[in-house]
mmCIF file of C-alpha atoms in Angstrom:
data_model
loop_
_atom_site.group_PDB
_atom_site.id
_atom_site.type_symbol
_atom_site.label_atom_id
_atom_site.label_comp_id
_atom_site.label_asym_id
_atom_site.label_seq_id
_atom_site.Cartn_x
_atom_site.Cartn_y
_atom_site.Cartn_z
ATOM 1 C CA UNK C 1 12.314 22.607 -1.508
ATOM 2 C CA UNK C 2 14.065 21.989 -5.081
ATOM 3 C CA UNK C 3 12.374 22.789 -8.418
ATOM 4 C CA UNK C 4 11.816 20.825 -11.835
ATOM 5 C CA UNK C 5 10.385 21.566 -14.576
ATOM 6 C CA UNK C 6 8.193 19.207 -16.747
ATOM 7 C CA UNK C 7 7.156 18.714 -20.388
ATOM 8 C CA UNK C 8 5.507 16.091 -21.758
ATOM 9 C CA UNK C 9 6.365 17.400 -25.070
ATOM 10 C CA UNK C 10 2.482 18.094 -26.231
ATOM 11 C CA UNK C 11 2.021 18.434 -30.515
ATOM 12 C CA UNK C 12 -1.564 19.408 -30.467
ATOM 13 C CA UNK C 13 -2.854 22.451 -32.182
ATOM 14 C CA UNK C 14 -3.332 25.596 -30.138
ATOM 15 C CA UNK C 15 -6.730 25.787 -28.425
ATOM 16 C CA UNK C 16 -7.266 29.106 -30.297
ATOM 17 C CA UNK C 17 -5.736 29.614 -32.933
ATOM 18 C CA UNK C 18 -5.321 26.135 -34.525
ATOM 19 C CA UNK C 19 -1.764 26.572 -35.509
ATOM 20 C CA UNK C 20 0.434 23.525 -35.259
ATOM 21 C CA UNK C 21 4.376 23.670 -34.969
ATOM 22 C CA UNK C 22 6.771 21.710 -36.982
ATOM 23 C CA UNK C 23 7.557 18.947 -35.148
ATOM 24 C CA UNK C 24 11.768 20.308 -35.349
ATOM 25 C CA UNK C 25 10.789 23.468 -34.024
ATOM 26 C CA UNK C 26 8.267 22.049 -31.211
ATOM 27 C CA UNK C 27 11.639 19.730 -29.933
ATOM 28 C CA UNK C 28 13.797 22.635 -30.430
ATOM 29 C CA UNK C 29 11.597 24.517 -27.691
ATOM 30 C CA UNK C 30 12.086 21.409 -25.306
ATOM 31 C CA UNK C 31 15.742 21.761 -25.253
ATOM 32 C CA UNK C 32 16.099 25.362 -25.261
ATOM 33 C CA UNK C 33 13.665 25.551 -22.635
ATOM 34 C CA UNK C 34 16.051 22.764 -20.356
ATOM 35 C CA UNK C 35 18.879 25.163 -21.362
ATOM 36 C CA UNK C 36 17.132 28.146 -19.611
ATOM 37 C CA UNK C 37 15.979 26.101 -16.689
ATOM 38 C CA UNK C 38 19.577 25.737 -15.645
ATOM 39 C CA UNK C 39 20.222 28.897 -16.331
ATOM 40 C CA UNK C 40 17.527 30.080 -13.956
ATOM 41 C CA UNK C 41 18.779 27.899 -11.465
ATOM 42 C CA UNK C 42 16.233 24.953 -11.393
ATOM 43 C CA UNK C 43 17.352 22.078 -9.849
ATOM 44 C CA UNK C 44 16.089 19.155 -12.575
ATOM 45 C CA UNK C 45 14.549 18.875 -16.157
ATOM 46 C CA UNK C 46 12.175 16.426 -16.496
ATOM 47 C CA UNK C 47 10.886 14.736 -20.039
ATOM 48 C CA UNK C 48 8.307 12.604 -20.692
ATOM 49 C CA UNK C 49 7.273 9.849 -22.571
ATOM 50 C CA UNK C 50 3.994 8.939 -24.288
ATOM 51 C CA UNK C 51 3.650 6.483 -27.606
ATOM 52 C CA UNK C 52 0.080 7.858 -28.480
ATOM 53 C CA UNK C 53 -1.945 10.539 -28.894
ATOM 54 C CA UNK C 54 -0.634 14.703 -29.920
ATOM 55 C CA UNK C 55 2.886 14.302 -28.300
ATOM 56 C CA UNK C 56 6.597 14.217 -29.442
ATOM 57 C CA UNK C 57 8.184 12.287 -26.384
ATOM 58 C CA UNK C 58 8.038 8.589 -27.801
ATOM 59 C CA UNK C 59 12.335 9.347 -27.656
ATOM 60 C CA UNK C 60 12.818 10.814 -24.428
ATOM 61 C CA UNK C 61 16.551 9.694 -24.109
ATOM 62 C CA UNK C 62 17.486 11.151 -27.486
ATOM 63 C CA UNK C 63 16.101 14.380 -26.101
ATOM 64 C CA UNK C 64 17.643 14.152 -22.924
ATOM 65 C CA UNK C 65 20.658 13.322 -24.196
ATOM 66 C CA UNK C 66 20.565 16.597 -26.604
ATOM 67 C CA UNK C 67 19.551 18.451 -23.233
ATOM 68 C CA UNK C 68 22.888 16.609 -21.767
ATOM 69 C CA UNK C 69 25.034 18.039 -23.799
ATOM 70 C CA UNK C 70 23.975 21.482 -23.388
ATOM 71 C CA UNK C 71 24.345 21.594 -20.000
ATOM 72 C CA UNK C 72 26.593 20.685 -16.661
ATOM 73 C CA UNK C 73 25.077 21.038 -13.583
ATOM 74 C CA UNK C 74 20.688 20.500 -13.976
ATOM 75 C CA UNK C 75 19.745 16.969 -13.119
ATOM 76 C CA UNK C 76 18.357 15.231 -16.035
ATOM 77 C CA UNK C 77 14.548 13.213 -15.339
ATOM 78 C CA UNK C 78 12.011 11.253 -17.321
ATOM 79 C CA UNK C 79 8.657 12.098 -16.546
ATOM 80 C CA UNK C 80 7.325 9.193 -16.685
ATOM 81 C CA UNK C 81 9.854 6.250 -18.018
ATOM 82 C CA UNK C 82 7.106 4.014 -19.413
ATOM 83 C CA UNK C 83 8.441 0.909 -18.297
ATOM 84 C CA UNK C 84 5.581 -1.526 -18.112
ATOM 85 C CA UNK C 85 6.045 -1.346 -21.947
ATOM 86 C CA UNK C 86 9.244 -1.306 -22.251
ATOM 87 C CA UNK C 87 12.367 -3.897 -22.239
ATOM 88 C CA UNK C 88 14.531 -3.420 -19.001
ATOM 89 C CA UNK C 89 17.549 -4.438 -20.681
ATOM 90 C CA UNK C 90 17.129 -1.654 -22.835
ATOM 91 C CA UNK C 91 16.250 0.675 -20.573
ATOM 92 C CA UNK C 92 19.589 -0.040 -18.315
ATOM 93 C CA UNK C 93 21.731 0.703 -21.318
ATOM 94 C CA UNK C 94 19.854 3.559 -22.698
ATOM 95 C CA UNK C 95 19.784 5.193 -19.723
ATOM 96 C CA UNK C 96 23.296 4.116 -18.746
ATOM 97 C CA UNK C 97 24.590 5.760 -21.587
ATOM 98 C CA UNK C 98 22.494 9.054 -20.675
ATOM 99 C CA UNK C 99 24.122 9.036 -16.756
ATOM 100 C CA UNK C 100 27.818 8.449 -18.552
ATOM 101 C CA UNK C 101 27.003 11.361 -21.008
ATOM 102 C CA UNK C 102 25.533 14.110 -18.563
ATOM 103 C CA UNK C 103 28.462 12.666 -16.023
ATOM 104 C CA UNK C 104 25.460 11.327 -13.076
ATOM 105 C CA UNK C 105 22.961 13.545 -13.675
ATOM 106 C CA UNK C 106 20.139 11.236 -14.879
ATOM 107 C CA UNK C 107 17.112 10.216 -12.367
ATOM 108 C CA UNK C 108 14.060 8.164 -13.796
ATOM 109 C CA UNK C 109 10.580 8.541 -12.809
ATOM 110 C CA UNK C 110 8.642 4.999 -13.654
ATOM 111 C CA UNK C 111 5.130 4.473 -14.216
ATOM 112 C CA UNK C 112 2.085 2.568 -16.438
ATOM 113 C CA UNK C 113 2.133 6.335 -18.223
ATOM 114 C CA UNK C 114 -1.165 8.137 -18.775
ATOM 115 C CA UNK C 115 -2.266 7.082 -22.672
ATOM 116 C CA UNK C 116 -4.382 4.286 -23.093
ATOM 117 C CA UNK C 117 -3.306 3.679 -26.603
ATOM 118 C CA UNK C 118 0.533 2.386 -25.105
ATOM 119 C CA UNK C 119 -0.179 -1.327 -24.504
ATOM 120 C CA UNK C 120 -2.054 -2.023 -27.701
ATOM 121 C CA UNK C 121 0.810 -0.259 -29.305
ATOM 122 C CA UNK C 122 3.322 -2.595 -27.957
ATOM 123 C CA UNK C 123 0.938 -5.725 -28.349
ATOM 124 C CA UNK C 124 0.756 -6.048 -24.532
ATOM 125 C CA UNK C 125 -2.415 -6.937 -22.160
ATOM 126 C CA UNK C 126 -3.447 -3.768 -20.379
ATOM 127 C CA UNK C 127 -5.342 -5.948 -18.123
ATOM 128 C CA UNK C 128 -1.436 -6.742 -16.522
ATOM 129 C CA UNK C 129 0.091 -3.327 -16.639
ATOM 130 C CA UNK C 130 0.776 -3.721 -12.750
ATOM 131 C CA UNK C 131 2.772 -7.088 -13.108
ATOM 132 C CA UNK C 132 4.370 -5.882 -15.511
ATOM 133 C CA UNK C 133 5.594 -3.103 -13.872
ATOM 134 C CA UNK C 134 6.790 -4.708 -10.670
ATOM 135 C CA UNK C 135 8.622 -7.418 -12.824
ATOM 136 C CA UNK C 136 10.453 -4.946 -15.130
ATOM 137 C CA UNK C 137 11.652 -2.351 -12.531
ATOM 138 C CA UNK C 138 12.750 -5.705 -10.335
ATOM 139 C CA UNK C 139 14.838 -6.811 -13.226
ATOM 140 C CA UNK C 140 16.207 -2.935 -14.360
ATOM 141 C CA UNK C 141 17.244 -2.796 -10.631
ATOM 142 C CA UNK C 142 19.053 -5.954 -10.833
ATOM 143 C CA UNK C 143 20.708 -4.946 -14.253
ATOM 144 C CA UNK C 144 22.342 -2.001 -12.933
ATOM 145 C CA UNK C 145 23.277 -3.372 -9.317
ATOM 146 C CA UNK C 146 24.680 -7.321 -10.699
ATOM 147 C CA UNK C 147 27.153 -8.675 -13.453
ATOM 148 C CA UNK C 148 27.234 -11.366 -15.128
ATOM 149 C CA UNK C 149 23.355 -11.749 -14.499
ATOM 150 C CA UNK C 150 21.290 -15.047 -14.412
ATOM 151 C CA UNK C 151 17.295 -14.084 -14.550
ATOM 152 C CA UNK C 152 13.961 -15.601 -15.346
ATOM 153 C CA UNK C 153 10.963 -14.093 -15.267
ATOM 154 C CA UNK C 154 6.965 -14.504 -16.519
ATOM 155 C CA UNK C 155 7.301 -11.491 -19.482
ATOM 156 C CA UNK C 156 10.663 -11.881 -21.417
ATOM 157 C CA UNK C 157 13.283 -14.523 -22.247
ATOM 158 C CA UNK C 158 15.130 -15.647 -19.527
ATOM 159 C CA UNK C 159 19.012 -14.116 -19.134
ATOM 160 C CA UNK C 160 21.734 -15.809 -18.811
ATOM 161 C CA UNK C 161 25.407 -14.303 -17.634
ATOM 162 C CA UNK C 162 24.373 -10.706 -18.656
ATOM 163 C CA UNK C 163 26.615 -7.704 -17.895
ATOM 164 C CA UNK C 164 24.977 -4.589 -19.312
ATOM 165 C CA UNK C 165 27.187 -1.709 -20.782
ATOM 166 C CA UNK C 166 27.896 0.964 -20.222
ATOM 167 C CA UNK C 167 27.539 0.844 -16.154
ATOM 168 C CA UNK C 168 25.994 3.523 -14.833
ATOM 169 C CA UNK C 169 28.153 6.699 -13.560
ATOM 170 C CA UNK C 170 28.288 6.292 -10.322
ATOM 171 C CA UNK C 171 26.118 3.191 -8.958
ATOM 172 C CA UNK C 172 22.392 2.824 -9.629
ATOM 173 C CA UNK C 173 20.374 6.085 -10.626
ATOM 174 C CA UNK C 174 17.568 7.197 -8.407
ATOM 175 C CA UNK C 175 14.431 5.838 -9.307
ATOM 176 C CA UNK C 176 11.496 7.916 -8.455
ATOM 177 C CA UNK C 177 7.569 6.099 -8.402
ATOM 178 C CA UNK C 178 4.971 8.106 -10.579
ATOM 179 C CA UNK C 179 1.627 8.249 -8.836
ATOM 180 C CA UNK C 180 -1.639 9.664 -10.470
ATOM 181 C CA UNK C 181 -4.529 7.161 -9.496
ATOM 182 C CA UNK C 182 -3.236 3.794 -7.960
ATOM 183 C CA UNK C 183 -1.736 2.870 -4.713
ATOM 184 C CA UNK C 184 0.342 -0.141 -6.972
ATOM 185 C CA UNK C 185 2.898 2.792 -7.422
ATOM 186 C CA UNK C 186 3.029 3.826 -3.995
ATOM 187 C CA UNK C 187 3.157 0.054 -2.684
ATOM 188 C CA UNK C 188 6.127 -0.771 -5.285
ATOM 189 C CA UNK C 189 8.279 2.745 -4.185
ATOM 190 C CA UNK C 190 7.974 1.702 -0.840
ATOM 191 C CA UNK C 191 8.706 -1.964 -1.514
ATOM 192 C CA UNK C 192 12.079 -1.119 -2.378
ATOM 193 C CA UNK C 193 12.803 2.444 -0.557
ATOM 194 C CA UNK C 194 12.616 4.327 -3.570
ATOM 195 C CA UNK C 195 11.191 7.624 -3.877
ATOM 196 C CA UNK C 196 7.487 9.019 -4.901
ATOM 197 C CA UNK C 197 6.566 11.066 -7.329
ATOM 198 C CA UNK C 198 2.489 12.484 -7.217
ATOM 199 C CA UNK C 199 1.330 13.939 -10.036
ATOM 200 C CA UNK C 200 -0.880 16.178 -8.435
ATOM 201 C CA UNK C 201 -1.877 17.343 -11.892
ATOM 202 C CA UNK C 202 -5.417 16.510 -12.556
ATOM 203 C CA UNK C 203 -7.533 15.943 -9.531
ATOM 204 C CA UNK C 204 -8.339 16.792 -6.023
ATOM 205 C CA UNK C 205 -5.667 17.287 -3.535
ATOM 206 C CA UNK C 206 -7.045 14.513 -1.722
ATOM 207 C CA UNK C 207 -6.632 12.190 -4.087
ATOM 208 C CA UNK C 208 -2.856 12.469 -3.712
ATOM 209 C CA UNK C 209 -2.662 12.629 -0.752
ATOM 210 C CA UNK C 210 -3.944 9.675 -0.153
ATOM 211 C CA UNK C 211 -0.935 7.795 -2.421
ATOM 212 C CA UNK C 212 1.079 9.777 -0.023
ATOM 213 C CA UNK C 213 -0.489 8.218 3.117
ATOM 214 C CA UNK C 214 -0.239 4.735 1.595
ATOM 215 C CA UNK C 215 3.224 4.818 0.580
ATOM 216 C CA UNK C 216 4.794 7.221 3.578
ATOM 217 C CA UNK C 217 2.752 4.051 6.089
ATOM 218 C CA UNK C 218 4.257 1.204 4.144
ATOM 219 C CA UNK C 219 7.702 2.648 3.355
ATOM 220 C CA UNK C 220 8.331 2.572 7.245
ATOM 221 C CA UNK C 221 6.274 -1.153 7.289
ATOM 222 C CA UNK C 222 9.217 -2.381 5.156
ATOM 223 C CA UNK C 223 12.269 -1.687 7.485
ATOM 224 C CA UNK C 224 12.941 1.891 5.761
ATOM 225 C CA UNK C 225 14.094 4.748 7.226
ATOM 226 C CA UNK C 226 11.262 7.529 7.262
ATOM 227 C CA UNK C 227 14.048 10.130 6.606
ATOM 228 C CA UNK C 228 14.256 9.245 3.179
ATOM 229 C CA UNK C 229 10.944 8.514 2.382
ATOM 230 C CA UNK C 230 11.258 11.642 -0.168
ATOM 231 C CA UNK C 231 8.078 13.058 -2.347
ATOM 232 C CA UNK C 232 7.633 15.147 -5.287
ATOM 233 C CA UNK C 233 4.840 16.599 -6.873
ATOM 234 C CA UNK C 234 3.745 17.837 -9.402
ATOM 235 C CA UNK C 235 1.283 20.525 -10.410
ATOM 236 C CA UNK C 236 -1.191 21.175 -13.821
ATOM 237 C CA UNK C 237 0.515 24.445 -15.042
ATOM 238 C CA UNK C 238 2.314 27.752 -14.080
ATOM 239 C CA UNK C 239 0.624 31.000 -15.172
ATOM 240 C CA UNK C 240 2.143 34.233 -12.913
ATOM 241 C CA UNK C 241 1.040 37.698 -13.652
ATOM 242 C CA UNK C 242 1.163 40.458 -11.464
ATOM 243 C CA UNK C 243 -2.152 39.881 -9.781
ATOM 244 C CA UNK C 244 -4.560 36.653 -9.465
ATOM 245 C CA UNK C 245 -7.128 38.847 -11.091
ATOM 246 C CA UNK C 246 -4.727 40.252 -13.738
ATOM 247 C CA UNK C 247 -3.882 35.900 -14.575
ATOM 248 C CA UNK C 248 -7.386 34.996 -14.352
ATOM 249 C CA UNK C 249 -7.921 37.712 -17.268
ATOM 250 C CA UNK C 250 -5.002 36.818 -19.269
ATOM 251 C CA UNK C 251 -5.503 32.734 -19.379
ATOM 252 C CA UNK C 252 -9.237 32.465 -19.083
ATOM 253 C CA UNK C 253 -9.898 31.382 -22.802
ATOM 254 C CA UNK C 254 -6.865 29.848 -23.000
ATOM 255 C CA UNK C 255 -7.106 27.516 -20.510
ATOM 256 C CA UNK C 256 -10.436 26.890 -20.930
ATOM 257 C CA UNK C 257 -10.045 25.782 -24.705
ATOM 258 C CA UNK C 258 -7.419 23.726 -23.818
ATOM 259 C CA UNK C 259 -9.344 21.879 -21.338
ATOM 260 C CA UNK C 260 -12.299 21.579 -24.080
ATOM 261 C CA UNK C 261 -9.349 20.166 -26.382
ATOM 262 C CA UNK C 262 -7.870 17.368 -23.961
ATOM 263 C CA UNK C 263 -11.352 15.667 -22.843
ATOM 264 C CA UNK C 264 -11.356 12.369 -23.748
ATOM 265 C CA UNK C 265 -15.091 11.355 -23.883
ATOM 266 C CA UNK C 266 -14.441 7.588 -23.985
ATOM 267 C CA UNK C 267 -12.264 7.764 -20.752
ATOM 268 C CA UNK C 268 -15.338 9.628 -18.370
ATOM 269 C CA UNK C 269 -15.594 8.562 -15.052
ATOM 270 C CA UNK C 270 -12.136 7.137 -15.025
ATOM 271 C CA UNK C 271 -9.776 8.921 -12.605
ATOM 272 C CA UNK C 272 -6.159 10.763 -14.322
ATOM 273 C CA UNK C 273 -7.633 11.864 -17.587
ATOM 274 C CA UNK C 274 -10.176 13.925 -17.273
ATOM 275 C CA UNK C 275 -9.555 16.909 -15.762
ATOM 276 C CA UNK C 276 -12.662 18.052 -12.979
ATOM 277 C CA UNK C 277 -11.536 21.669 -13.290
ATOM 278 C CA UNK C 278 -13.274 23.277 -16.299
ATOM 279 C CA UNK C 279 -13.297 27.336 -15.446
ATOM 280 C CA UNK C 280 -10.452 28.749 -14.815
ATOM 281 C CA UNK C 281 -11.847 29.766 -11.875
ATOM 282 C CA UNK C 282 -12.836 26.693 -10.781
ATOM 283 C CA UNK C 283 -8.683 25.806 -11.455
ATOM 284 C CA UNK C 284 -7.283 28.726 -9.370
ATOM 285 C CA UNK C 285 -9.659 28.304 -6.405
ATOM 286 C CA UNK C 286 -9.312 24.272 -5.903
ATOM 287 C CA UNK C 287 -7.243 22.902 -8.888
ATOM 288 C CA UNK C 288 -3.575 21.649 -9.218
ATOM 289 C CA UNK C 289 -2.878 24.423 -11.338
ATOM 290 C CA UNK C 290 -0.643 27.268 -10.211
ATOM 291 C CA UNK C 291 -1.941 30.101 -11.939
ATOM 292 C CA UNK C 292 -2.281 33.736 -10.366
ATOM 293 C CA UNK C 293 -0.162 36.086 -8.460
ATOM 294 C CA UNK C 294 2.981 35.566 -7.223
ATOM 295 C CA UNK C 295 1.353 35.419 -3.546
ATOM 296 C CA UNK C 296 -1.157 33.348 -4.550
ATOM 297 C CA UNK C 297 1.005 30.752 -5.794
ATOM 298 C CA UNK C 298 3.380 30.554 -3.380
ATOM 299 C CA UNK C 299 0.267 30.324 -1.029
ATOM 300 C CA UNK C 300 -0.802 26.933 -3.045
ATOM 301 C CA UNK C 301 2.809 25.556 -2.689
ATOM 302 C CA UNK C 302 3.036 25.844 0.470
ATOM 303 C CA UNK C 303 -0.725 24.474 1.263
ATOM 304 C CA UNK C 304 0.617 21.808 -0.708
ATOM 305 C CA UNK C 305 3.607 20.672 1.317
ATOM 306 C CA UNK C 306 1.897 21.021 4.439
ATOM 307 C CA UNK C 307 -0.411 18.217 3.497
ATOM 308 C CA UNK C 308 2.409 16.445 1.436
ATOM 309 C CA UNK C 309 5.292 17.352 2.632
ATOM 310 C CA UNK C 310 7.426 17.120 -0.138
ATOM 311 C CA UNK C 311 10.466 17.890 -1.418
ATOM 312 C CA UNK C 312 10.507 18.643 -4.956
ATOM 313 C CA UNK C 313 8.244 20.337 -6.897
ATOM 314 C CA UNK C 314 7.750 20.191 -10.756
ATOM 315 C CA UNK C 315 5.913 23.421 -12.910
ATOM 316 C CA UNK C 316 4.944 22.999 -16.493
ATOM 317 C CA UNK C 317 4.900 26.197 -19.012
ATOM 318 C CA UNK C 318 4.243 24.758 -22.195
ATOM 319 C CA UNK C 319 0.680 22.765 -21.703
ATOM 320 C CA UNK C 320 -1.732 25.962 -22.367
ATOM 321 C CA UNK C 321 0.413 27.161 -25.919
ATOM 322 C CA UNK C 322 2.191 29.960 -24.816
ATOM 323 C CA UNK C 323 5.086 30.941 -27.013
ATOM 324 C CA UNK C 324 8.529 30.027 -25.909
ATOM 325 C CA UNK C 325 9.406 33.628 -25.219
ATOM 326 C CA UNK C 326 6.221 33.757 -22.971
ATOM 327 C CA UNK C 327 7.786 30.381 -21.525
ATOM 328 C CA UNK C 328 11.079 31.848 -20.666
ATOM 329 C CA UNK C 329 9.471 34.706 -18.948
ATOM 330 C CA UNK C 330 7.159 32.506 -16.987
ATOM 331 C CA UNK C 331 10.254 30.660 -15.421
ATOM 332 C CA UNK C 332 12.290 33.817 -14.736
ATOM 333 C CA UNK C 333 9.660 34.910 -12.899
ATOM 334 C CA UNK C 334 8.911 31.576 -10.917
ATOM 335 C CA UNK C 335 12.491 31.511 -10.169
ATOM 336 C CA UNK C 336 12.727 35.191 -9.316
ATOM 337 C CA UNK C 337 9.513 35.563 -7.264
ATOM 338 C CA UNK C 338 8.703 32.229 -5.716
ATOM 339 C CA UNK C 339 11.161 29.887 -5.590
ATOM 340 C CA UNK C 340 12.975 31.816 -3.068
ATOM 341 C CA UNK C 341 10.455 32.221 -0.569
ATOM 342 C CA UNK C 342 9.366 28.459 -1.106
ATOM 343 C CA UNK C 343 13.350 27.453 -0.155
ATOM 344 C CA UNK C 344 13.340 29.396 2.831
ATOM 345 C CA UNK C 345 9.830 28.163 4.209
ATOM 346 C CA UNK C 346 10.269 24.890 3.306
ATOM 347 C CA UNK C 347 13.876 23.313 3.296
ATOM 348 C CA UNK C 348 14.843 19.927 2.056
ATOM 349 C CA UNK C 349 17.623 17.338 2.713
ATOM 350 C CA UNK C 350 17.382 16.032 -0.950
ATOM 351 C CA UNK C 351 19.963 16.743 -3.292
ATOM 352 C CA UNK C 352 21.873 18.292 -0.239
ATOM 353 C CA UNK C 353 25.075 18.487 -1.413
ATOM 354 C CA UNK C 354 24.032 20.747 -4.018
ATOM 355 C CA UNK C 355 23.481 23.623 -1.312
ATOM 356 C CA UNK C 356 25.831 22.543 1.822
ATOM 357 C CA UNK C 357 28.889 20.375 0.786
ATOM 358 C CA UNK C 358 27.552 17.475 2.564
ATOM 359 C CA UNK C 359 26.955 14.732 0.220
ATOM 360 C CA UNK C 360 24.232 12.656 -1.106
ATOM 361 C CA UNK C 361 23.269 10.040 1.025
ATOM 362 C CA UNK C 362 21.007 8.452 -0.895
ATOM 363 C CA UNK C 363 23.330 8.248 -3.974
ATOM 364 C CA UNK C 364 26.075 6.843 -1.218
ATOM 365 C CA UNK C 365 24.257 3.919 -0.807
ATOM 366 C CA UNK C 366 23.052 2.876 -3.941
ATOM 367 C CA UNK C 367 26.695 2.831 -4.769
ATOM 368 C CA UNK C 368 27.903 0.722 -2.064
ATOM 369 C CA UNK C 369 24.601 -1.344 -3.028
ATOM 370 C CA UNK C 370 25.540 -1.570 -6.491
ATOM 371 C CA UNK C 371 29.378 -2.916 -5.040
ATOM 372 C CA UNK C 372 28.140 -5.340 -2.491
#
């Protein structure tokens, strides 16, 4: 299995205390912490992108891109590229420029995104967030595979003998499908034999794994290979200590405030925002959240990828307010004490090349794509 880690770049006060960062030293954080995470030897950095509520990630390429030039080897994600709102056309030459920079190391992850607030923001109908998505990626796939591009669609002016610049790197970058609630994601990944990324953050395992059903049934439905049907997932927080007991102790209030601090009353009953965990108990015992001993969460992991079987997962460290030196240590620790045994147990083909000289096959073909 590979590792990421995630941050959605949260500004809220802490749960506890009520202190709020400066926004500069909240963003320096975010790239220190993608500096360490190569250090450690995680395989990808992932940033996301919201345009409402207490978050700092309405820029995730200038942040990747100060992440890019701090490092050399740690792929570079979005977590989720908020494309339904977004203009393709700027999107392939933002994100162009960000593979050029970091020399191929950028991957997206699309989605609708998980704040209400974004399509009001943008004067969009929410009502159309899933056409909107399947006509943007279809045109940001076009726009880094053709030149001299001739398009019309139903949501922006029509093109006419477009080239976008810069070209990516080295053909098309991998496109990953975020998946919290719908099977729309799932369908669209599949659609085009793109990858799947669960969020596996919020509710019930079976939840996801249901997306995962849908989208592992119709990937091989539309003439793809299964072999490359890759998933990630993610998870709703990394807390180790040296026993469960010993986390449960150290968190409790934490976690528990911060759950108390993210409920969104007008958004009950809707699936992906509300949180069904409320004790940390509760969280530990059935939740997303890997929090406890080192045993115990490579236990989860791996009860994880037997359902999912997937190939990547993503931890998060700065959701609860822990300070970045507490951050730090919580990734030295996941990347001493866990990561290893989660390797061994359960080894992936993606991103091969990294471990066994082989080559990416999957990056092979979306450059002869991108030639044909």
């Amino acid at each position: 299995m590979k590792f990421s880690v995630l941050t959605i770049v949260g500004h809220a006060p802490h749960p506890l205390t009520g202190e709020l960062l400066p926004a500069a030293d909240r963003l320096h954080e975010v790239v220190e912490l993608g500096v360490e995470a190569e250090r450690l030897g995680f395989d990808a950095y992932a940033v996301g992108e919201r345009h409402a509520g207490p978050f700092l990630s309405s820029g995730p390429t200038v942040i990747l891109g100060a992440i890019a030039s701090r490092t050399t080897t740690i792929r570079l994600l979005t977590g989720v590229t908020v494309v339904a709102v977004l203009d393709p056309v700027r999107v392939a030459e933002d994100y162009a420029t960000l593979d050029q920079l970091s020399r191929g190391r950028i991957e997206l992850v699309i989605g609708k995104g998980a704040e209400a607030g974004h399509f009001d923001l943008f004067g969009l109908d929410e009502e159309l967030q899933w056409e909107y998505q399947a006509e943007k990626y279809e045109l940001l796939r076009r726009l880094w595979r053709e030149e001299n591009l001739d398009w019309e669609g139903r949501f922006r002016p029509p093109l006419k003998n477009v080239t976008t610049v810069p070209r990516p790197y080295e053909g098309p970058p991998r496109v990953w499908h975020g998946s919290a609630t719908s099977l729309n994601s799932p369908e669209l990944a599949a659609k085009h034999g793109d990858p799947l990324f669960t969020a596996n953050a919020i509710q019930p395992r079976e939840a996801y794994a249901r997306l995962i059903r849908h989208y592992r049934e119709k990937f091989e439905e539309y003439g793809h290979d299964p072999a490359r049907a890759h998933v990630a997932a993610g998870s709703g927080g990394l807390y180790i200590a040296d026993t469960t007991e010993r986390a449960i102790a150290d968190i409790k209030e934490l976690y528990e405030a911060r759950v108390r601090q993210n409920f969104k009353p007008r958004l009950v009953g809707k699936a992906g925002y509300n949180t069904p965990f409320r004790t940390i108990e509760e969280a530990v015992g059935d939740g997303p959240q890997l929090i406890g001993g080192p045993q115990q969460i490579i236990d989860k992991i791996l009860g994880y990828h037997e359902v999912y079987q997937h190939d990547l997962q993503s931890v998060t460290v700065d959701g609860l307010g822990l300070s970045l030196s507490a951050q730090r240590e919580q990734l030295q620790r996941f990347a001493e004490e866990i990561a290893p045994v989660i390797r061994r147990e359960a080894p992936t083909a993606l991103w091969a090349e990294e471990t066994d000289g082989a080559g990416d096959a999957d990056k092979a073909s979306r450059v002869d794509e991108s030639r044909a």
